[in-house]
Coordinates of C-alpha atoms and ligand atoms in Angstrom, one line a residue:
M1 CA 0.0 0.0 0.0
P2 CA 1.5 3.4 -0.9
S3 CA 2.3 5.7 2.0
A4 CA 0.7 9.1 2.2
R5 CA 4.0 10.6 1.1
T6 CA 4.4 8.7 -2.1
A7 CA 0.9 9.5 -3.0
L8 CA 1.5 13.3 -2.8
P9 CA 1.3 15.1 -6.2
A10 CA 4.8 16.4 -6.0
W11 CA 6.2 13.0 -5.2
Q12 CA 4.4 11.6 -8.3
K13 CA 5.8 14.4 -10.4
L14 CA 9.3 13.8 -9.1
T15 CA 9.0 10.1 -10.0
E16 CA 8.0 11.1 -13.6
H17 CA 10.7 13.8 -13.7
Q18 CA 13.3 11.3 -12.6
R19 CA 12.4 9.0 -15.4
A20 CA 12.5 11.8 -18.0
Q21 CA 15.9 13.1 -17.0
S22 CA 17.7 10.0 -15.6
R23 CA 19.7 9.4 -18.7
L24 CA 21.4 12.8 -18.6
H25 CA 25.0 12.4 -17.4
L26 CA 26.6 15.0 -15.1
R27 CA 29.1 15.5 -17.9
E28 CA 26.4 16.6 -20.3
R29 CA 24.7 18.7 -17.7
F30 CA 27.9 20.8 -17.3
D31 CA 28.6 20.9 -21.0
R32 CA 25.1 22.1 -21.8
D33 CA 25.0 24.8 -19.1
P34 CA 28.1 26.9 -18.3
G35 CA 26.1 28.7 -15.6
R36 CA 25.4 25.5 -13.7
F37 CA 27.8 26.3 -10.8
R38 CA 26.2 29.8 -10.3
K39 CA 22.7 28.3 -10.5
F40 CA 23.3 25.5 -8.0
S41 CA 25.5 27.1 -5.3
L42 CA 24.7 29.2 -2.2
T43 CA 26.7 31.1 0.3
L44 CA 26.3 32.0 3.9
E45 CA 29.0 34.0 5.6
G46 CA 32.2 32.2 4.8
M47 CA 30.5 29.0 3.7
L48 CA 30.0 28.0 0.1
L49 CA 27.6 25.2 -0.7
D50 CA 28.1 23.8 -4.2
Y51 CA 25.4 21.3 -5.2
S52 CA 25.9 21.6 -9.0
K53 CA 27.5 18.2 -9.1
Q54 CA 24.2 16.6 -8.0
R55 CA 22.0 14.9 -10.6
I56 CA 19.5 17.7 -10.6
E57 CA 18.0 20.3 -12.9
E58 CA 16.1 23.5 -12.0
E59 CA 12.9 21.6 -12.4
T60 CA 14.1 19.0 -9.8
M61 CA 14.7 21.7 -7.3
R62 CA 11.3 23.3 -8.1
L63 CA 9.5 20.0 -7.6
L64 CA 11.5 19.3 -4.4
A65 CA 10.4 22.6 -3.0
E66 CA 6.9 21.8 -4.0
L67 CA 7.2 18.5 -2.1
A68 CA 8.5 20.4 0.9
R69 CA 5.5 22.7 0.8
E70 CA 3.1 19.7 0.4
C71 CA 4.7 18.2 3.5
E72 CA 4.2 21.5 5.4
L73 CA 7.9 22.0 6.0
E74 CA 7.5 25.7 6.8
A75 CA 4.8 25.0 9.5
W76 CA 6.9 22.2 11.0
R77 CA 9.9 24.5 11.1
T78 CA 7.9 27.1 13.0
R79 CA 6.6 24.4 15.3
M80 CA 10.1 23.2 16.1
L81 CA 11.6 26.7 16.5
T82 CA 8.7 27.9 18.8
G83 CA 8.9 25.0 21.3
A84 CA 6.0 22.8 20.1
R85 CA 6.3 19.2 21.3
V86 CA 7.6 18.0 17.9
N87 CA 9.1 14.9 19.6
A88 CA 5.6 13.4 20.0
S89 CA 6.6 9.8 21.1
E90 CA 8.5 11.3 24.1
D91 CA 6.2 14.2 24.5
R92 CA 9.1 16.7 24.3
A93 CA 10.1 19.8 22.4
A94 CA 13.3 19.9 20.4
L95 CA 14.7 23.4 21.3
H96 CA 18.4 23.1 20.6
V97 CA 18.0 26.5 18.9
A98 CA 17.3 28.0 22.4
L99 CA 20.8 27.1 23.4
R100 CA 22.2 29.7 21.1
A101 CA 19.3 32.1 20.5
G102 CA 19.7 35.9 20.6
T103 CA 16.0 36.5 21.4
P104 CA 13.6 34.9 23.9
V105 CA 12.3 31.4 23.1
R106 CA 9.2 30.3 25.0
F107 CA 8.4 26.8 26.1
E108 CA 5.3 26.4 28.1
G109 CA 5.1 30.1 28.7
Q110 CA 8.6 30.5 30.1
D111 CA 11.6 32.0 28.2
V112 CA 14.0 29.1 28.4
T113 CA 16.9 31.3 27.2
R114 CA 17.1 32.7 30.7
E115 CA 17.9 29.3 32.2
V116 CA 20.3 28.7 29.3
A117 CA 22.1 32.0 30.1
A118 CA 22.4 31.1 33.8
V119 CA 24.0 27.7 33.0
L120 CA 26.3 29.4 30.4
A121 CA 27.3 32.0 33.1
D122 CA 28.2 29.1 35.5
M123 CA 30.2 27.4 32.8
R124 CA 32.0 30.7 32.0
R125 CA 33.0 31.3 35.6
F126 CA 34.1 27.7 36.0
A127 CA 36.0 27.4 32.7
R128 CA 37.8 30.7 33.4
G129 CA 38.7 29.6 36.9
V130 CA 40.1 26.3 35.7
R131 CA 42.0 27.8 32.8
S132 CA 43.5 30.5 34.9
G133 CA 44.6 28.1 37.6
R134 CA 42.3 29.8 40.2
I135 CA 40.3 26.6 40.5
R136 CA 42.7 23.9 41.4
G137 CA 42.6 20.2 42.3
A138 CA 42.6 18.7 45.8
A139 CA 46.3 18.7 46.1
G140 CA 46.5 22.4 45.1
R141 CA 47.8 21.8 41.6
A142 CA 46.3 23.3 38.5
F143 CA 44.2 21.0 36.2
T144 CA 46.3 20.0 33.2
D145 CA 43.8 17.5 31.8
V146 CA 40.1 17.2 31.4
L147 CA 38.6 13.7 31.0
N148 CA 35.1 13.6 29.5
L149 CA 33.1 10.5 30.2
G150 CA 30.0 10.2 28.0
I151 CA 28.7 8.4 25.0
G152 CA 26.8 9.2 21.8
G153 CA 25.6 12.8 22.0
S154 CA 27.4 13.3 25.3
D155 CA 30.7 12.5 23.6
L156 CA 30.8 13.1 19.9
G157 CA 30.0 16.8 19.8
P158 CA 32.6 18.0 22.4
R159 CA 35.1 15.4 21.0
L160 CA 34.6 16.9 17.5
A161 CA 34.8 20.5 18.7
C162 CA 37.8 20.0 21.0
D163 CA 39.7 18.2 18.2
A164 CA 38.7 20.6 15.4
L165 CA 39.5 23.8 17.4
K166 CA 42.6 22.9 19.3
H167 CA 44.5 25.4 17.2
C168 CA 42.5 28.2 18.7
S169 CA 44.0 27.8 22.2
R170 CA 46.9 25.8 23.5
S171 CA 46.8 27.3 27.0
G172 CA 44.0 25.3 28.6
P173 CA 43.9 21.7 29.9
R174 CA 44.2 18.9 27.4
A175 CA 40.9 17.2 26.6
H176 CA 40.5 13.4 26.7
F177 CA 37.4 11.4 25.8
V178 CA 36.3 8.0 27.0
S179 CA 33.0 6.6 25.8
N180 CA 33.2 2.9 25.4
V181 CA 32.4 0.4 28.1
D182 CA 35.4 -1.7 26.9
G183 CA 37.7 -1.4 29.9
S184 CA 40.7 -1.0 27.7
A185 CA 39.5 2.5 26.8
I186 CA 39.4 3.8 30.3
A187 CA 42.5 1.9 31.4
D188 CA 44.5 3.4 28.5
A189 CA 43.3 6.9 29.3
L190 CA 44.0 6.6 33.1
A191 CA 47.5 5.3 32.3
R192 CA 48.2 8.7 30.7
L193 CA 46.7 10.8 33.5
A194 CA 47.5 11.8 37.1
P195 CA 44.6 12.1 39.6
A196 CA 46.1 15.3 41.1
T197 CA 45.8 17.2 37.8
T198 CA 42.8 15.6 36.2
L199 CA 39.3 17.2 36.1
V200 CA 36.6 14.7 35.2
V201 CA 33.4 15.7 33.4
I202 CA 30.6 13.0 33.7
S203 CA 28.3 13.9 30.8
S204 CA 25.0 12.0 30.6
K205 CA 21.6 13.6 30.0
T206 CA 19.9 10.7 31.8
F207 CA 22.7 10.0 34.2
G208 CA 21.6 6.4 33.7
T209 CA 23.7 5.2 30.8
Q210 CA 25.6 2.0 31.6
E211 CA 28.8 2.8 29.8
T212 CA 29.2 6.2 31.3
L213 CA 28.3 5.2 34.8
L214 CA 30.7 2.2 34.8
N215 CA 33.5 4.4 33.5
A216 CA 32.6 7.1 36.1
A217 CA 32.7 4.6 38.9
A218 CA 36.1 3.4 37.7
V219 CA 37.5 6.9 37.5
R220 CA 36.0 7.9 40.9
A221 CA 37.8 4.9 42.5
W222 CA 41.0 5.9 40.7
L223 CA 40.7 9.5 42.0
E224 CA 40.0 8.2 45.5
R225 CA 43.1 6.0 45.5
G226 CA 45.1 9.1 44.8
L227 CA 43.2 11.9 46.6
K228 CA 41.1 10.1 49.3
S229 CA 38.0 12.0 50.4
K230 CA 38.9 15.1 48.4
A231 CA 38.5 13.2 45.2
V232 CA 35.0 14.6 44.6
R233 CA 36.6 18.0 44.0
H234 CA 37.8 16.6 40.7
L235 CA 34.3 15.7 39.5
C236 CA 31.8 17.7 37.5
A237 CA 28.6 16.5 35.8
V238 CA 26.5 17.6 32.9
T239 CA 23.0 16.2 33.1
A240 CA 19.2 16.8 33.0
D241 CA 19.0 14.7 36.2
P242 CA 21.0 16.7 38.8
E243 CA 19.7 14.5 41.7
R244 CA 21.3 11.4 40.2
A245 CA 24.6 13.2 39.7
A246 CA 24.5 14.4 43.3
A247 CA 23.7 10.9 44.5
F248 CA 26.8 9.7 42.7
G249 CA 28.9 12.2 44.7
V250 CA 29.3 15.2 42.4
P251 CA 29.3 18.5 44.4
A252 CA 26.1 20.5 43.7
D253 CA 28.1 23.5 42.4
R254 CA 29.8 21.4 39.8
I255 CA 26.6 20.0 38.3
F256 CA 25.8 21.8 35.0
R257 CA 22.3 21.2 33.8
T258 CA 20.8 20.4 30.5
W259 CA 17.1 19.8 29.8
D260 CA 14.6 17.3 28.4
W261 CA 14.0 19.6 25.5
V262 CA 17.5 19.1 24.2
G263 CA 18.2 15.8 22.5
G264 CA 21.6 14.3 23.2
R265 CA 22.8 14.4 19.6
Y266 CA 21.7 18.1 19.4
S267 CA 23.2 19.1 22.6
L268 CA 26.7 20.4 21.8
C269 CA 25.7 24.1 22.5
S270 CA 24.5 23.2 26.0
A271 CA 26.6 22.4 29.0
V272 CA 27.6 19.2 27.1
G273 CA 30.1 21.6 25.5
L274 CA 31.8 22.1 28.9
P275 CA 35.0 20.3 27.7
V276 CA 35.2 22.8 24.8
A277 CA 34.9 25.7 27.2
L278 CA 37.6 24.2 29.5
A279 CA 40.1 23.1 26.8
I280 CA 39.6 25.8 24.1
G281 CA 38.0 28.7 26.2
M282 CA 34.5 29.9 26.7
E283 CA 35.0 32.8 24.3
H284 CA 35.5 30.2 21.5
F285 CA 32.6 28.2 22.7
D286 CA 30.5 31.4 22.5
E287 CA 31.7 31.9 18.9
L288 CA 30.7 28.4 18.0
R289 CA 27.2 29.1 19.5
A290 CA 27.1 32.3 17.5
G291 CA 27.9 30.5 14.3
A292 CA 25.1 28.0 15.0
R293 CA 22.8 30.9 15.7
A294 CA 23.6 32.5 12.3
M295 CA 22.6 29.3 10.6
D296 CA 19.5 29.0 12.8
E297 CA 18.4 32.4 11.6
H298 CA 19.1 31.6 8.0
F299 CA 17.1 28.4 8.3
A300 CA 14.2 30.2 9.9
Q301 CA 14.1 33.1 7.4
A302 CA 15.5 32.2 4.0
P303 CA 13.1 31.1 1.3
L304 CA 13.1 27.3 0.8
E305 CA 14.9 27.5 -2.6
K306 CA 17.8 29.6 -1.1
N307 CA 18.0 27.9 2.3
L308 CA 21.1 25.9 2.7
P309 CA 19.8 23.2 5.1
V310 CA 16.6 22.9 3.2
V311 CA 18.4 22.5 -0.1
M312 CA 20.8 19.9 1.4
G313 CA 17.9 18.0 3.0
L314 CA 15.9 18.0 -0.2
I315 CA 18.8 16.8 -2.3
E316 CA 19.2 13.9 0.2
V317 CA 15.5 13.0 -0.3
W318 CA 16.1 13.1 -4.1
N319 CA 19.1 10.8 -3.9
V320 CA 17.5 8.4 -1.5
N321 CA 13.9 8.2 -2.8
F322 CA 14.2 9.0 -6.5
L323 CA 17.7 7.8 -7.4
G324 CA 17.7 4.9 -5.0
C325 CA 20.9 5.7 -3.1
G326 CA 21.2 3.8 0.2
A327 CA 24.4 5.5 1.5
R328 CA 26.0 8.9 1.7
A329 CA 29.6 9.6 2.6
V330 CA 31.0 12.5 4.6
L331 CA 34.5 13.3 3.5
P332 CA 36.2 16.2 5.3
Y333 CA 39.4 17.2 3.5
D334 CA 40.6 18.5 6.8
E335 CA 42.3 16.4 9.5
R336 CA 40.7 18.7 12.2
L337 CA 37.3 17.5 11.1
R338 CA 38.2 13.8 11.5
W339 CA 35.4 13.3 14.1
L340 CA 32.7 14.9 11.8
P341 CA 31.7 11.7 10.0
A342 CA 31.1 9.9 13.3
Y343 CA 29.3 12.9 14.7
L344 CA 27.0 13.1 11.7
Q345 CA 26.5 9.3 11.7
Q346 CA 24.8 9.6 15.0
L347 CA 23.0 12.8 14.1
E348 CA 21.6 11.5 10.9
M349 CA 21.1 7.8 11.5
E350 CA 19.7 8.1 15.0
S351 CA 17.4 10.9 13.9
C352 CA 16.1 9.5 10.6
G353 CA 16.8 5.8 10.9
K354 CA 13.1 5.0 11.3
S355 CA 10.5 3.1 9.2
V356 CA 7.4 4.2 11.0
T357 CA 5.8 7.6 10.5
R358 CA 5.0 10.1 13.3
D359 CA 1.5 8.6 13.4
G360 CA 2.7 5.1 13.8
A361 CA 2.1 3.8 10.2
R362 CA 4.7 1.9 8.2
A363 CA 6.5 4.6 6.2
G364 CA 6.5 2.7 2.9
H365 CA 9.4 4.8 1.5
A366 CA 13.1 4.7 2.2
T367 CA 14.5 7.0 5.0
A368 CA 18.0 7.6 6.3
P369 CA 20.8 6.2 4.2
V370 CA 23.9 4.8 5.8
T371 CA 26.1 7.8 6.7
W372 CA 29.8 7.1 7.0
G373 CA 33.1 8.5 5.9
S374 CA 36.6 9.6 7.0
V375 CA 39.1 12.2 6.1
G376 CA 40.6 12.8 2.7
T377 CA 43.1 12.0 1.4
D378 CA 43.3 8.9 3.6
S379 CA 39.9 7.7 2.4
Q380 CA 41.1 7.9 -1.3
H381 CA 43.6 5.2 -0.5
A382 CA 41.1 3.0 1.2
Y383 CA 37.6 2.9 -0.4
F384 CA 37.6 5.4 -3.3
Q385 CA 38.0 2.5 -5.7
W386 CA 34.4 1.6 -4.7
F387 CA 33.2 5.2 -5.2
H388 CA 34.6 5.4 -8.7
Q389 CA 34.0 1.9 -10.1
G390 CA 31.8 0.0 -7.6
S391 CA 28.3 -1.2 -8.6
A392 CA 26.5 1.0 -6.1
V393 CA 26.3 4.8 -6.4
A394 CA 26.8 6.7 -3.1
P395 CA 26.6 10.5 -3.0
A396 CA 29.2 12.2 -0.9
D397 CA 29.7 15.5 0.9
F398 CA 33.2 16.9 0.4
I399 CA 34.2 19.5 3.0
A400 CA 37.3 21.6 3.0
C401 CA 38.7 25.0 4.2
C402 CA 40.3 27.6 2.0
R403 CA 42.8 28.8 4.7
P404 CA 44.5 26.3 6.9
H405 CA 45.8 27.1 10.4
H406 CA 49.3 25.9 9.6
R407 CA 52.0 27.4 7.3
L408 CA 52.6 24.3 5.2
R409 CA 51.3 25.9 2.0
G410 CA 52.4 23.0 -0.2
H411 CA 50.5 20.5 1.9
H412 CA 47.3 22.6 1.7
Q413 CA 47.6 23.0 -2.1
A414 CA 48.0 19.3 -2.5
L415 CA 45.1 18.6 -0.2
L416 CA 42.8 20.9 -2.1
A417 CA 44.0 19.7 -5.5
N418 CA 42.9 16.2 -4.4
F419 CA 39.6 17.6 -3.1
F420 CA 38.8 19.3 -6.5
A421 CA 40.1 16.4 -8.5
Q422 CA 37.9 13.8 -6.8
T423 CA 34.6 15.6 -7.2
E424 CA 35.4 16.3 -10.8
A425 CA 36.5 12.7 -11.5
L426 CA 33.3 11.4 -9.8
A427 CA 31.1 13.7 -11.8
R428 CA 32.7 13.4 -15.3
G429 CA 34.3 10.0 -15.2
M430 CA 36.3 8.9 -18.2
D431 CA 34.8 7.2 -21.3
A432 CA 36.3 4.5 -23.4
E433 CA 37.7 6.9 -26.0
Q434 CA 39.5 9.0 -23.4
A435 CA 40.8 5.9 -21.6
A436 CA 42.2 4.4 -24.8
A437 CA 43.8 7.7 -25.8
G438 CA 45.4 7.9 -22.4
M439 CA 46.9 4.4 -22.6
R440 CA 48.1 5.0 -26.2
A441 CA 49.8 8.2 -25.0
Q442 CA 51.6 6.1 -22.4
G443 CA 52.9 3.9 -25.2
L444 CA 50.8 0.8 -24.6
Q445 CA 50.4 -1.7 -27.5
E446 CA 46.9 -2.0 -29.1
A447 CA 46.4 -5.5 -27.6
A448 CA 47.1 -4.2 -24.1
V449 CA 44.8 -1.2 -24.7
R450 CA 42.0 -3.6 -25.7
S451 CA 42.4 -5.9 -22.7
L452 CA 42.8 -3.1 -20.2
L453 CA 40.1 -0.8 -21.5
P454 CA 37.1 -2.2 -19.5
H455 CA 39.1 -1.7 -16.3
R456 CA 40.2 1.8 -17.2
V457 CA 36.8 3.3 -17.9
F458 CA 35.1 5.4 -15.2
D459 CA 31.3 5.7 -15.6
G460 CA 31.2 9.0 -13.6
N461 CA 27.8 10.6 -13.0
R462 CA 28.4 10.1 -9.3
P463 CA 26.8 13.0 -7.3
T464 CA 28.7 15.0 -4.7
T465 CA 28.1 18.2 -2.8
S466 CA 31.1 20.4 -1.9
I467 CA 31.2 22.6 1.2
L468 CA 34.1 25.1 1.2
L469 CA 34.7 27.1 4.4
D470 CA 36.9 30.2 4.4
E471 CA 38.6 29.0 7.6
L472 CA 37.8 26.5 10.4
T473 CA 36.9 29.0 13.1
P474 CA 34.7 28.2 16.0
R475 CA 31.9 30.2 14.3
A476 CA 32.3 28.3 11.0
L477 CA 32.2 25.0 12.9
G478 CA 29.0 26.1 14.8
A479 CA 27.4 27.0 11.5
L480 CA 28.4 23.7 9.9
I481 CA 26.9 21.7 12.8
A482 CA 23.7 23.6 12.7
L483 CA 23.5 23.2 8.9
Y484 CA 23.5 19.5 9.3
E485 CA 21.1 19.6 12.3
H486 CA 18.5 21.5 10.2
K487 CA 19.2 19.4 7.1
V488 CA 18.2 16.3 9.1
F489 CA 15.1 18.0 10.4
V490 CA 14.1 18.8 6.8
Q491 CA 14.5 15.2 5.8
S492 CA 12.5 14.0 8.8
V493 CA 9.6 16.3 7.7
I494 CA 9.6 14.9 4.2
W495 CA 9.9 11.4 5.4
N496 CA 7.3 12.1 8.1
V497 CA 9.4 10.5 10.9
N498 CA 10.2 11.9 14.3
A499 CA 13.8 13.1 14.2
F500 CA 14.1 13.4 18.0
D501 CA 13.4 10.0 19.5
Q502 CA 15.6 6.8 19.4
W503 CA 13.5 3.9 20.5
G504 CA 15.6 1.6 18.3
V505 CA 18.4 1.7 20.8
E506 CA 16.3 0.3 23.6
L507 CA 15.9 -3.4 22.8
G508 CA 19.6 -4.2 22.7
K509 CA 20.1 -2.2 26.0
S510 CA 17.4 -4.1 27.8
L511 CA 18.6 -7.5 26.5
A512 CA 22.2 -6.7 27.7
G513 CA 20.6 -5.9 31.1
R514 CA 19.1 -9.4 31.1
I515 CA 22.3 -11.1 29.9
L516 CA 24.7 -9.5 32.4
P517 CA 23.3 -11.5 35.4
E518 CA 23.7 -14.7 33.3
L519 CA 27.4 -13.8 32.8
E520 CA 27.8 -13.2 36.5
G521 CA 26.3 -16.6 37.3
A522 CA 23.3 -15.1 39.1
V523 CA 20.8 -16.8 36.8
P524 CA 21.1 -19.8 34.4
V525 CA 21.8 -19.3 30.7
S526 CA 18.8 -20.9 28.9
T527 CA 16.4 -18.3 27.8
H528 CA 17.8 -17.4 24.4
D529 CA 17.9 -18.9 20.9
S530 CA 20.5 -21.6 20.4
S531 CA 23.0 -19.2 18.8
T532 CA 23.0 -16.7 21.6
N533 CA 23.0 -19.6 24.2
G534 CA 25.9 -21.2 22.3
L535 CA 27.9 -17.9 22.2
I536 CA 27.3 -17.2 25.9
N537 CA 28.2 -20.7 27.0
T538 CA 31.4 -20.6 24.9
Y539 CA 32.4 -17.3 26.5
L540 CA 31.7 -18.7 30.0
T541 CA 33.7 -21.8 29.3
R542 CA 36.7 -20.0 27.8
R543 CA 36.6 -17.2 30.3
R544 CA 37.0 -19.8 33.1
R545 CA 40.0 -21.4 31.3
T546 CA 42.0 -18.2 31.2
Ligands
F6P601 O1 21.5 5.1 23.4 C1 21.4 6.2 22.7 C2 21.5 7.4 23.5 O2 20.4 7.6 24.2 C3 21.8 8.6 22.6 O3 20.7 9.2 22.0 C4 22.5 9.5 23.6 O4 23.2 10.6 23.0 C5 23.4 8.5 24.3 O5 22.6 7.4 24.4 C6 23.8 9.0 25.7 O6 22.8 9.2 26.6 P1 23.0 10.0 27.9 O7 23.5 11.3 27.6 O8 21.7 10.0 28.6 O9 24.0 9.2 28.7

């Protein structure tokens, strides 16, 4: 049975339109229209979004905007930005924009930006105190290291920002991140740290996440061994449940709160960004928030056709639902953005990885593609073979900065040459005639040309979007993050899914809770399928042997 979305007039028109223009190669699109780049690129502050290498025409974008209007994107945008409970399955608002807003944002009659400002002021005082050495550890020594314990949205945002912006300030404590429940992660981190100079941030919206609490307990024990009863002076918490943090032993004045109306994966601009304020400086964290605010304002005000997050979201819908692409890569040509693919993987796949609509019906259309990626040029030497000649077509976002923070000009030129070359090669490819001419020019005999030719042809026509930033400043990073947050929201509206819940993570968590007592011998192992029983029993037997 068709879903309501696929029955929409614009959806039907897009299906027709796709059939009519599908044979047009990107090469031809560029050859026919020298104005293509100008037509299909947008700028905001120092960000250029070039989507001219997508398999689109003006009619495609017109129909996609029509689809957005039929899905009431503008009304949904207003609902989200004004504190409606758009996260219906959890009965919550999604007000991450209030974390960086310049004007009041009301939720249930209250201006929540006042609460936000109060927490930011606490963070500012605390970060300044730690960075200046005024706030010291129990042994009177300045904090040289900050260890963030959190997972998912309580880890990836600050991890990305601390890594991406470390060139902005080298004077603060070094930031470390441990997320995994694998004991080797925390053991390795603690081996590099000293209790007397380490400040620990326990970041968990719920303060109930197994991984974070186990790591926090291990670190508290480590601190206590070194600092005895004064260990708690090395603990801070970021949470929406301050009582739980206090019960764990975090001093009340070191608990920075966040709220139910901020989803974990949308929470970087809240106190979840505390490690950024500590390691890079609150002034840089404020600039990051200002960059996000600039993108929020653009998202709220720009017409759909000129709106960067809307255009990106609609292009993803086009690629997924009309071109049948099941994956999209994120390829930062910037080492400082190495955590961006992982960050976006959670943002995009946890938000739109749903097959049921807001009203509980089966969606009946594809939703979030696989999001993955890694930095260029490393990725070129790993899986770009698949991009260029594999049987599947996966669109990719290429991201680079015009000005690096280092002085190795030759490196940056080489990096950018690769960036430009890859998107051109993916779009244009190389036909048999060009491939044969190239081999002949290299002096290959005709027999060799004939046998190698099928391997040397590149189909091309592989869509990419390029994002060029002037420079990787905190403001630019904030804008980039907000760009993707809103892009995801746009897709969720078209796909009619709730971008702010994540029920799909619950089943595995609760089963792990049932299995743990079996591993501890508290209950017999017999309640699973034969595979799971077999695996558990093998583990129990082998564990005993070692
Ligand atoms: O299990 C998924 C999840 O709930 C994410 O959505 C969230 O970012 C992460 O776990 C961590 O949750 P918390 O901040 O409550 O520890």
